[in-house]
Short mmCIF file of C-alpha atoms in Angstrom, two decimals:
data_model
loop_
_atom_site.label_atom_id
_atom_site.label_comp_id
_atom_site.label_asym_id
_atom_site.label_seq_id
_atom_site.Cartn_x
_atom_site.Cartn_y
_atom_site.Cartn_z
CA MET A 711 -0.02 -0.10 -0.04
CA ILE A 712 1.55 3.28 -0.91
CA GLU A 713 -0.07 6.50 0.72
CA PHE A 714 1.14 10.16 -0.28
CA SER A 715 -0.19 12.94 2.33
CA HIS A 716 -0.13 16.43 1.66
CA VAL A 717 3.21 16.13 -0.31
CA SER A 718 4.59 19.35 -1.39
CA LYS A 719 7.98 20.10 -2.87
CA VAL A 720 9.64 23.20 -3.69
CA TYR A 721 12.85 22.92 -5.75
CA ARG A 722 15.26 25.86 -6.73
CA GLY A 723 12.21 28.01 -6.16
CA VAL A 724 9.66 25.92 -8.28
CA ARG A 725 6.77 24.22 -6.75
CA ALA A 726 7.11 20.78 -8.16
CA LEU A 727 4.58 19.16 -6.27
CA ASP A 728 1.59 21.17 -4.47
CA ASP A 729 -0.28 19.27 -1.58
CA VAL A 730 -0.42 15.91 -3.24
CA SER A 731 -2.51 13.36 -1.42
CA PHE A 732 -3.53 9.85 -2.81
CA THR A 733 -3.50 6.19 -1.75
CA VAL A 734 -2.68 2.87 -3.69
CA GLU A 735 -4.68 0.08 -2.27
CA PRO A 736 -3.29 -3.52 -2.50
CA GLY A 737 -5.00 -5.36 -5.44
CA SER A 738 -5.33 -2.63 -7.73
CA VAL A 739 -3.48 -0.72 -10.63
CA THR A 740 -3.38 3.19 -10.07
CA GLY A 741 -2.52 5.11 -13.04
CA PHE A 742 -0.44 8.45 -12.25
CA LEU A 743 -1.24 10.28 -15.34
CA GLY A 744 -0.09 13.80 -16.36
CA PRO A 745 1.56 15.46 -18.86
CA ASN A 746 5.46 15.75 -19.24
CA GLY A 747 6.84 18.00 -16.35
CA ALA A 748 3.59 17.56 -14.24
CA GLY A 749 5.63 16.22 -11.21
CA LYS A 750 5.00 12.40 -11.54
CA SER A 751 8.71 11.55 -11.47
CA THR A 752 9.26 13.98 -8.53
CA ALA A 753 6.35 12.36 -6.79
CA LEU A 754 7.57 8.81 -7.21
CA ARG A 755 11.37 9.92 -6.34
CA VAL A 756 9.87 11.38 -3.09
CA LEU A 757 8.22 8.17 -2.23
CA VAL A 758 11.40 6.10 -2.56
CA GLY A 759 13.46 8.45 -0.74
CA LEU A 760 15.67 9.76 -3.40
CA SER A 761 14.36 13.25 -2.98
CA ARG A 762 12.99 15.03 0.41
CA PRO A 763 9.64 16.46 0.37
CA THR A 764 9.31 19.91 1.44
CA SER A 765 6.36 18.99 3.58
CA GLY A 766 3.91 16.31 3.89
CA SER A 767 4.95 12.71 3.72
CA ALA A 768 4.76 9.54 1.33
CA THR A 769 4.79 6.10 2.98
CA VAL A 770 4.86 2.48 1.88
CA TYR A 771 3.10 -0.08 4.04
CA GLY A 772 2.64 2.88 6.49
CA LEU A 773 6.26 3.69 6.95
CA PRO A 774 8.81 5.93 5.30
CA TYR A 775 10.59 3.96 2.53
CA ASP A 776 13.86 4.64 3.95
CA THR A 777 12.98 2.71 7.07
CA LEU A 778 11.93 -0.50 5.33
CA GLY A 779 15.35 -2.00 6.01
CA ASN A 780 15.84 -4.06 2.78
CA PRO A 781 13.08 -2.14 0.86
CA GLY A 782 13.75 -4.13 -2.43
CA THR A 783 12.40 -7.29 -0.80
CA ARG A 784 8.80 -5.55 -0.31
CA VAL A 785 8.81 -2.77 -3.02
CA GLY A 786 9.61 -3.35 -6.79
CA VAL A 787 10.91 -0.06 -8.24
CA LEU A 788 11.55 1.12 -11.85
CA LEU A 789 12.07 4.88 -12.11
CA ASP A 790 13.99 5.16 -15.42
CA ALA A 791 14.70 2.33 -17.61
CA GLY A 792 17.76 4.18 -19.26
CA ALA A 793 19.50 4.73 -16.03
CA LEU A 794 21.99 1.65 -16.87
CA HIS A 795 25.77 1.26 -16.99
CA PRO A 796 26.33 0.92 -20.74
CA GLY A 797 28.90 -1.58 -20.24
CA ARG A 798 27.30 -3.97 -18.08
CA SER A 799 25.28 -6.93 -19.48
CA GLY A 800 21.76 -7.18 -18.81
CA ARG A 801 21.97 -10.59 -16.68
CA GLU A 802 24.68 -8.70 -14.57
CA VAL A 803 22.32 -5.93 -13.77
CA LEU A 804 19.85 -8.48 -12.50
CA ALA A 805 22.46 -10.57 -10.75
CA LEU A 806 23.73 -7.45 -8.98
CA GLY A 807 20.17 -6.73 -7.57
CA ALA A 808 19.59 -10.38 -6.82
CA THR A 809 22.69 -10.34 -4.75
CA THR A 810 21.66 -7.33 -2.83
CA LEU A 811 18.40 -8.71 -2.14
CA GLY A 812 19.74 -11.85 -1.00
CA LEU A 813 18.24 -14.15 -3.48
CA PRO A 814 19.70 -17.12 -5.33
CA GLY A 815 21.46 -16.91 -8.88
CA SER A 816 18.81 -18.94 -10.23
CA ARG A 817 16.20 -15.92 -9.75
CA VAL A 818 17.91 -13.97 -12.63
CA GLY A 819 17.20 -16.70 -15.32
CA GLU A 820 13.48 -17.08 -14.09
CA VAL A 821 13.26 -13.31 -14.22
CA LEU A 822 14.67 -13.02 -17.80
CA ASP A 823 12.22 -15.82 -18.77
CA LEU A 824 9.37 -13.71 -17.41
CA VAL A 825 10.30 -10.35 -19.00
CA GLY A 826 11.26 -12.28 -22.30
CA LEU A 827 14.79 -11.40 -22.75
CA THR A 828 16.79 -14.10 -24.26
CA GLY A 829 19.99 -15.73 -22.80
CA GLN A 830 22.06 -14.20 -25.79
CA GLU A 831 20.51 -10.72 -25.30
CA ALA A 832 21.06 -10.79 -21.71
CA ARG A 833 24.68 -11.52 -21.97
CA ARG A 834 25.37 -8.27 -24.11
CA PRO A 835 26.25 -5.01 -22.69
CA VAL A 836 22.90 -2.93 -22.14
CA GLY A 837 24.52 0.10 -24.14
CA GLY A 838 23.40 -1.73 -27.33
CA TYR A 839 19.71 -2.41 -25.98
CA SER A 840 16.78 -0.83 -27.59
CA LEU A 841 14.65 1.22 -25.19
CA GLY A 842 12.05 -1.62 -25.17
CA MET A 843 14.79 -4.14 -24.23
CA ARG A 844 15.66 -1.62 -21.30
CA GLN A 845 12.24 -1.45 -20.23
CA ARG A 846 11.77 -4.91 -20.16
CA LEU A 847 15.03 -5.23 -17.95
CA GLY A 848 14.05 -2.60 -15.74
CA ILE A 849 10.65 -4.55 -15.05
CA GLY A 850 12.57 -7.44 -14.38
CA HIS A 851 14.84 -5.82 -11.76
CA ALA A 852 11.50 -4.64 -10.17
CA LEU A 853 9.94 -8.13 -9.96
CA LEU A 854 13.19 -9.84 -8.61
CA ARG A 855 11.46 -10.57 -5.37
CA ARG A 856 7.82 -10.59 -6.15
CA PRO A 857 7.17 -7.45 -4.39
CA GLY A 858 3.49 -6.57 -2.75
CA THR A 859 4.14 -3.21 -4.05
CA LEU A 860 5.18 -1.98 -7.53
CA VAL A 861 6.19 1.47 -8.55
CA LEU A 862 6.78 2.14 -12.40
CA ASP A 863 7.79 5.29 -13.97
CA GLU A 864 6.59 5.48 -17.47
CA PRO A 865 7.42 1.70 -18.01
CA ALA A 866 5.31 1.42 -21.43
CA ASN A 867 7.73 4.00 -23.11
CA GLY A 868 9.80 2.32 -26.05
CA LEU A 869 7.59 -0.80 -25.76
CA ASP A 870 6.28 -2.26 -29.00
CA PRO A 871 2.48 -3.24 -29.20
CA GLN A 872 3.36 -6.92 -28.10
CA GLY A 873 5.22 -5.44 -25.29
CA ILE A 874 2.60 -3.21 -24.17
CA ARG A 875 -0.06 -5.88 -24.23
CA TRP A 876 2.56 -8.11 -22.26
CA LEU A 877 3.04 -5.35 -19.65
CA ARG A 878 -0.94 -4.97 -19.52
CA GLU A 879 -1.56 -8.45 -18.54
CA LEU A 880 1.67 -8.73 -16.15
CA LEU A 881 0.32 -5.70 -14.20
CA ARG A 882 -3.27 -7.17 -14.14
CA HIS A 883 -2.20 -10.41 -13.10
CA LEU A 884 0.12 -8.88 -10.30
CA ALA A 885 -2.86 -6.73 -8.93
CA ASP A 886 -5.29 -9.60 -8.93
CA SER A 887 -2.90 -11.65 -6.81
CA GLY A 888 -2.86 -8.68 -4.13
CA CYS A 889 -0.07 -6.25 -5.45
CA ALA A 890 -0.30 -2.55 -5.18
CA VAL A 891 0.79 -1.23 -8.51
CA LEU A 892 1.52 2.50 -8.98
CA LEU A 893 2.00 3.10 -12.73
CA SER A 894 3.05 6.56 -14.18
CA SER A 895 2.27 7.53 -17.70
CA HIS A 896 1.54 10.18 -19.89
CA LEU A 897 -0.22 7.75 -22.42
CA ILE A 898 -4.06 7.94 -21.54
CA HIS A 899 -5.26 4.92 -23.40
CA GLU A 900 -2.45 2.87 -21.93
CA VAL A 901 -3.65 3.76 -18.41
CA GLU A 902 -7.12 3.45 -19.08
CA GLN A 903 -6.68 -0.04 -20.27
CA VAL A 904 -4.99 -1.32 -17.25
CA ALA A 905 -5.63 1.02 -14.30
CA ASP A 906 -8.65 0.68 -11.91
CA HIS A 907 -7.92 4.22 -10.34
CA VAL A 908 -6.60 7.05 -12.01
CA VAL A 909 -4.83 10.18 -10.45
CA MET A 910 -4.31 13.09 -12.62
CA ILE A 911 -1.72 15.63 -11.88
CA GLY A 912 -0.86 18.78 -13.70
CA ARG A 913 1.68 21.51 -12.43
CA GLY A 914 2.32 19.46 -9.23
CA ARG A 915 -1.32 19.50 -8.37
CA VAL A 916 -3.70 16.57 -8.19
CA LEU A 917 -6.38 17.54 -10.40
CA ALA A 918 -8.73 14.78 -10.21
CA GLN A 919 -8.76 11.09 -8.61
CA GLY A 920 -11.08 8.05 -8.85
CA PRO A 921 -11.98 4.91 -10.52
CA VAL A 922 -11.34 5.00 -14.36
CA ALA A 923 -14.92 4.23 -15.00
CA GLY A 924 -16.79 7.23 -13.03
CA LEU A 925 -13.87 9.95 -13.30
CA GLY A 926 -15.11 11.86 -16.44
CA GLY A 927 -18.78 11.82 -15.39
CA GLY A 928 -19.89 10.68 -19.01
CA ARG A 929 -16.89 12.22 -20.83
CA SER A 930 -13.97 9.98 -22.11
CA LEU A 931 -10.94 9.73 -19.87
CA GLU A 932 -9.01 11.47 -22.73
CA GLU A 933 -11.60 14.61 -22.89
CA THR A 934 -11.32 14.86 -19.10
CA PHE A 935 -7.44 14.80 -19.15
CA LEU A 936 -7.25 17.38 -21.96
CA ALA A 937 -9.75 19.58 -20.29
CA LEU A 938 -8.16 19.76 -16.64
CA THR A 939 -4.60 20.07 -17.96
CA SER A 940 -5.45 22.63 -20.74
CA ASP A 941 -3.70 25.39 -18.81
CA THR A 942 -0.49 23.21 -18.95
CA ASP A 943 -0.86 22.70 -22.61
CA ARG A 944 2.40 23.88 -24.38
CA SER A 945 0.42 24.66 -27.53
CA ALA A 946 -2.20 26.92 -25.83
CA ALA A 947 0.35 28.79 -23.88
CA MET B 633 13.04 -4.69 9.82
CA THR B 634 16.27 -6.55 8.72
CA SER B 635 18.75 -4.55 6.74
CA ILE B 636 21.05 -5.60 3.83
CA PRO B 637 24.07 -7.11 5.49
CA PHE B 638 27.16 -4.72 4.92
CA SER B 639 29.09 -7.80 3.61
CA ARG B 640 26.17 -8.07 0.92
CA LEU B 641 26.90 -4.53 -0.14
CA LEU B 642 30.69 -5.18 0.08
CA LEU B 643 30.10 -8.05 -2.36
CA VAL B 644 28.00 -6.23 -4.71
CA GLU B 645 30.20 -3.07 -4.97
CA THR B 646 33.40 -5.24 -5.20
CA ARG B 647 31.82 -6.95 -8.50
CA LYS B 648 30.63 -3.48 -9.69
CA LEU B 649 34.44 -2.65 -9.92
CA PHE B 650 35.11 -5.55 -12.55
CA ASP B 651 31.57 -6.25 -14.08
CA THR B 652 31.60 -3.42 -16.82
CA ARG B 653 33.72 -3.25 -20.05
CA SER B 654 35.60 -0.55 -18.83
CA GLY B 655 36.27 -2.13 -15.48
CA LYS B 656 37.48 -5.24 -17.33
CA ILE B 657 39.92 -3.37 -19.69
CA LEU B 658 41.32 -1.32 -16.47
CA THR B 659 42.04 -4.83 -14.81
CA ALA B 660 43.51 -6.05 -18.00
CA VAL B 661 45.67 -2.85 -18.41
CA LEU B 662 46.59 -3.11 -14.69
CA VAL B 663 47.80 -6.95 -15.11
CA VAL B 664 49.69 -6.29 -18.27
CA LEU B 665 51.40 -3.24 -16.86
CA THR B 666 52.47 -4.89 -13.54
CA VAL B 667 54.22 -7.67 -15.40
CA ALA B 668 55.89 -5.55 -18.06
CA SER B 669 57.02 -2.61 -15.89
CA VAL B 670 58.59 -5.19 -13.53
CA VAL B 671 60.22 -7.63 -15.88
CA GLY B 672 61.26 -4.22 -17.88
CA ARG B 673 63.02 -2.84 -14.97
CA GLY B 674 64.56 -6.12 -14.12
CA LEU B 675 66.00 -6.30 -17.65
CA VAL B 676 67.48 -2.72 -17.35
CA ALA B 677 68.22 -2.38 -13.44
CA GLY B 678 69.23 -5.78 -12.64
CA PRO B 679 68.09 -8.47 -10.24
CA ARG B 680 66.99 -6.26 -7.21
CA LEU B 681 63.94 -7.41 -5.89
CA PHE B 682 62.63 -4.26 -4.02
CA THR B 683 63.46 -1.80 -7.04
CA LEU B 684 61.49 -4.11 -9.31
CA THR B 685 58.52 -4.52 -7.05
CA GLY B 686 58.39 -0.75 -6.45
CA THR B 687 58.30 -0.01 -10.46
CA ALA B 688 54.82 -1.56 -10.57
CA GLY B 689 53.68 1.14 -8.17
CA ILE B 690 54.15 3.78 -10.63
CA GLY B 691 51.34 2.61 -12.80
CA PHE B 692 49.32 1.75 -9.62
CA GLY B 693 49.56 5.34 -8.44
CA VAL B 694 47.65 6.32 -11.56
CA LEU B 695 45.47 3.23 -12.32
CA LEU B 696 44.06 2.29 -8.69
CA PRO B 697 43.03 5.97 -7.86
CA VAL B 698 41.06 5.87 -11.25
CA LEU B 699 39.61 2.82 -10.43
CA ALA B 700 38.46 4.18 -7.16
CA ILE B 701 37.05 7.28 -8.68
CA LEU B 702 35.17 5.46 -11.34
CA ALA B 703 33.47 3.22 -8.59
CA VAL B 704 32.06 6.31 -7.23
CA THR B 705 31.33 8.58 -10.00
CA GLY B 706 29.97 6.01 -12.24
CA GLU B 707 26.64 6.03 -10.22
CA TRP B 708 26.17 9.64 -11.43
CA SER B 709 27.73 9.51 -14.86
CA HIS B 710 25.28 6.38 -15.65
CA ARG B 711 22.63 7.66 -13.18
CA THR B 712 22.62 4.10 -11.52
CA ALA B 713 22.58 5.82 -8.32
CA LEU B 714 18.51 5.78 -8.87
CA THR B 715 18.77 1.90 -8.56
CA THR B 716 21.56 1.72 -6.16
CA PHE B 717 19.98 4.12 -3.64
CA THR B 718 16.61 2.89 -3.99
CA LEU B 719 17.84 -0.82 -2.90
CA GLU B 720 19.85 0.88 -0.04
CA PRO B 721 18.51 4.10 0.94
CA ARG B 722 21.28 4.65 3.52
CA ARG B 723 23.60 6.08 1.42
CA ALA B 724 26.55 6.29 3.86
CA ARG B 725 26.58 2.56 3.84
CA VAL B 726 26.85 2.29 0.26
CA LEU B 727 29.54 4.93 0.17
CA ALA B 728 31.47 3.01 2.79
CA ALA B 729 31.18 -0.32 0.86
CA LYS B 730 32.26 1.56 -2.40
CA PHE B 731 35.54 3.11 -0.44
CA LEU B 732 36.76 -0.47 0.88
CA PRO B 733 37.26 -2.56 -2.14
CA PRO B 734 39.48 -0.33 -4.03
CA LEU B 735 41.56 -0.21 -1.01
CA ALA B 736 41.70 -4.12 -0.63
CA VAL B 737 42.58 -4.21 -4.63
CA THR B 738 45.60 -1.84 -3.97
CA VAL B 739 46.92 -4.09 -1.37
CA LEU B 740 46.48 -7.28 -3.58
CA ALA B 741 47.89 -5.43 -6.40
CA ALA B 742 51.01 -4.54 -4.54
CA LEU B 743 51.32 -8.27 -3.46
CA CYS B 744 50.83 -9.53 -6.95
CA ALA B 745 53.72 -7.17 -7.94
CA LEU B 746 56.02 -8.61 -5.36
CA LEU B 747 54.95 -12.02 -6.50
CA VAL B 748 55.95 -11.06 -9.92
CA ALA B 749 59.00 -9.53 -8.97
CA VAL B 750 60.45 -12.65 -7.13
CA PRO B 751 60.81 -14.98 -10.24
CA THR B 752 61.99 -11.90 -12.38
CA THR B 753 64.62 -11.30 -9.99
CA ALA B 754 65.78 -14.83 -9.76
CA ALA B 755 65.35 -15.08 -13.72
CA VAL B 756 67.28 -11.98 -14.44
CA SER B 757 70.05 -13.12 -11.97
CA ALA B 758 70.45 -16.44 -13.55
CA VAL B 759 70.38 -15.00 -17.17
CA ARG B 760 72.87 -12.27 -16.37
CA HIS B 761 75.09 -14.19 -13.97
CA VAL B 762 74.74 -11.19 -11.33
CA PRO B 763 74.00 -12.07 -7.57
CA ALA B 764 70.34 -11.03 -6.75
CA ASP B 765 69.68 -8.52 -4.26
CA TRP B 766 66.96 -10.08 -2.38
CA GLU B 767 66.89 -7.45 0.55
CA VAL B 768 63.52 -5.95 1.27
CA SER B 769 62.97 -4.10 4.34
CA PRO B 770 59.78 -4.97 5.91
CA LEU B 771 59.08 -1.65 6.85
CA ALA B 772 60.03 -0.02 3.54
CA LEU B 773 57.45 -2.56 1.87
CA LEU B 774 54.68 -1.68 4.24
CA GLY B 775 55.56 2.12 3.76
CA TRP B 776 55.37 1.36 0.12
CA VAL B 777 51.91 -0.39 0.26
CA ALA B 778 50.60 2.52 2.69
CA THR B 779 51.37 4.98 0.24
CA LEU B 780 49.54 3.15 -2.69
CA VAL B 781 46.44 2.64 -0.39
CA LEU B 782 46.60 6.44 0.33
CA LEU B 783 46.55 7.53 -3.11
CA THR B 784 43.75 5.28 -3.78
CA ALA B 785 41.76 6.49 -0.86
CA MET B 786 42.53 9.96 -2.20
CA GLY B 787 40.68 8.79 -5.49
CA SER B 788 37.67 7.70 -3.48
CA ALA B 789 37.38 10.89 -1.49
CA LEU B 790 37.76 13.27 -4.61
CA GLY B 791 35.48 11.06 -6.54
CA ALA B 792 32.65 11.37 -3.85
CA LEU B 793 33.43 15.17 -3.36
CA SER B 794 33.20 15.93 -6.99
CA LEU B 795 30.60 13.46 -8.19
CA ASN B 796 32.50 13.83 -11.55
CA ALA B 797 34.92 11.63 -13.06
CA PRO B 798 36.80 14.04 -15.23
CA VAL B 799 37.44 16.47 -12.49
CA ALA B 800 38.50 14.05 -9.82
CA ILE B 801 40.88 12.31 -12.16
CA VAL B 802 42.40 15.51 -13.47
CA VAL B 803 42.86 16.72 -9.94
CA CYS B 804 44.49 13.35 -8.76
CA LEU B 805 46.83 12.94 -11.80
CA THR B 806 47.83 16.74 -11.91
CA ASN B 807 48.51 16.67 -8.18
CA THR B 808 52.40 16.07 -8.73
CA ILE B 809 52.66 18.73 -11.20
CA LEU B 810 50.75 21.20 -9.14
CA TRP B 811 52.89 20.77 -6.12
CA ASN B 812 56.19 21.08 -8.26
CA VAL B 813 54.88 24.54 -9.23
CA VAL B 814 53.89 25.49 -5.87
CA GLY B 815 57.08 24.21 -4.16
CA ARG B 816 58.93 26.89 -6.36
CA LEU B 817 56.70 29.81 -5.41
CA GLY B 818 59.44 31.01 -2.47
CA GLU B 819 59.23 30.34 1.14
CA VAL B 820 55.46 30.05 1.27
CA GLY B 821 55.33 27.73 -1.50
CA ARG B 822 57.99 25.56 -0.04
CA PHE B 823 56.10 25.60 3.10
CA LEU B 824 52.74 24.63 1.82
CA ALA B 825 54.29 21.78 -0.48
CA GLU B 826 56.05 20.40 2.70
CA TRP B 827 52.83 20.12 4.67
CA PHE B 828 50.07 19.57 2.12
CA ASP B 829 51.71 17.53 -0.86
CA LEU B 830 50.74 13.90 -0.28
CA GLY B 831 53.53 12.73 -2.65
CA ALA B 832 56.22 14.36 -0.62
CA THR B 833 54.75 13.83 2.91
CA THR B 834 54.40 9.99 2.08
CA ALA B 835 57.99 10.00 0.91
CA PRO B 836 59.23 8.90 4.21
CA LEU B 837 56.99 5.97 4.46
CA SER B 838 58.65 4.25 1.24
CA THR B 839 62.42 4.71 2.87
CA GLY B 840 61.20 3.40 6.10
CA ALA B 841 62.77 6.28 8.14
CA MET B 842 60.10 8.37 9.67
CA THR B 843 60.39 11.05 12.09
CA GLY B 844 57.82 12.63 14.51
CA GLY B 845 57.60 15.80 11.97
CA ASP B 846 57.17 13.69 9.07
CA ALA B 847 54.28 11.77 10.83
CA VAL B 848 52.46 15.38 11.59
CA ARG B 849 53.00 16.41 7.98
CA LEU B 850 51.94 13.05 6.54
CA ALA B 851 48.81 13.49 9.11
CA THR B 852 48.06 16.88 7.88
CA SER B 853 48.02 15.96 4.39
CA ILE B 854 46.07 13.06 4.80
CA LEU B 855 43.29 15.23 6.44
CA LEU B 856 43.25 17.65 3.49
CA TRP B 857 43.36 15.31 0.58
CA ILE B 858 41.53 11.98 1.96
CA ALA B 859 39.50 12.66 5.28
CA LEU B 860 38.08 16.20 4.55
CA PRO B 861 37.17 15.35 1.00
CA ALA B 862 35.81 11.86 2.09
CA VAL B 863 33.44 13.63 4.88
CA LEU B 864 32.33 16.46 2.63
CA GLY B 865 31.73 14.06 -0.08
CA THR B 866 29.64 11.66 2.30
CA LEU B 867 27.53 14.65 3.30
CA ARG B 868 26.89 15.72 -0.21
CA VAL B 869 26.00 12.40 -1.18
CA THR B 870 23.60 11.71 1.62
CA ARG B 871 21.79 15.14 1.22
CA ALA B 872 21.69 15.03 -2.57
CA GLU B 873 18.51 14.93 -4.46
CA ILE B 874 18.92 11.98 -6.70
CA GLY B 875 17.44 12.23 -10.21
#
């Protein structure tokens, strides 16, 4: 379970997050939807302790993330699929994670199978990976320990249609088995198809939140989103 | 809640030194350079064990601080700090696990140089029909290893302070030149070089003859080049916004 409680973040004079509050319940997928620069990544970094909130608090299982001891055993996190050492092999990236979490080396092969990377691909340096392959690797890294809470920042970026479908089914399956999934995205249709709940954010503020079905009050999710974020629309500025 | 054992962090951070392409290349260069410099010096300087061993140190003094710098700064240049500090949010523990392996590697490298130098000394002595000089003062050997360890530690400390590989590498490698210049700037320059040039203050270590004054000067330069940047760097890393 994830809880944001009145989180504000002022960074270099800019209010990146402004009184953000929402929760992600176990057994559900929450889509965190907002235009580029709306504060999604900042919120997720505050959640996992990489960034300190100016006020308010974000917790996982009711505790600040950095007090979880070995947080990777309970929370799977993918913040940026591009943040990899280009000279390290995909298999090695997973092996380092598995070692840190205290998992047997055999888990690496299982995860590679799960995310659909072949043994040959996994032995290559990630510098040569496509963005889609990096996303699969990063998702695999987040799933090393079958976490009860999953945090993914733009995991569908760079995935091909098969990959997007695979991700959708994977997240659905995880949520159905009790996992609390927080998925950030700027792709409305992707969120619409997999999420149970949606939190819309623009300029650091939560603009709307609720179940996917009832959020727009008759309007499509896309129309609602565009109407709510019109003041952050670059073309209208 | 059970935290990650420090031994596991050490294992992971040690592995990270050697599991990338650049890490493997650096290791290969280190091995080749050790053998080449010891054997090469043996052919020129004759069968003197300590002289041959010490030759490898010239390369170590450059490559091992670079290894230590990259261990810390790589997390920033490739943004892997996002993953590293998400798995272990107590960043000071991660930094400690990053500082120690390069120091151990330095001690191991020094031992390897000695191991290469023994048969080289014997072989050169046999081929040239010159009596071998096996004389090694344990104190001088220890001082030599300590000097190398200090240089590596300086790499880690400057890496953590700058979080920028090129800056830390340039500062480390131009240190000798800088002090050469400073030492020529009259009375004040000479005084500064005498107290703060790690190259000069560690010199008595390798001769095995250290006076009380030498020890104070060594401690002062360690404070300036290792302790201070390590502390400031740790503060910087623990407080930084990782993004």
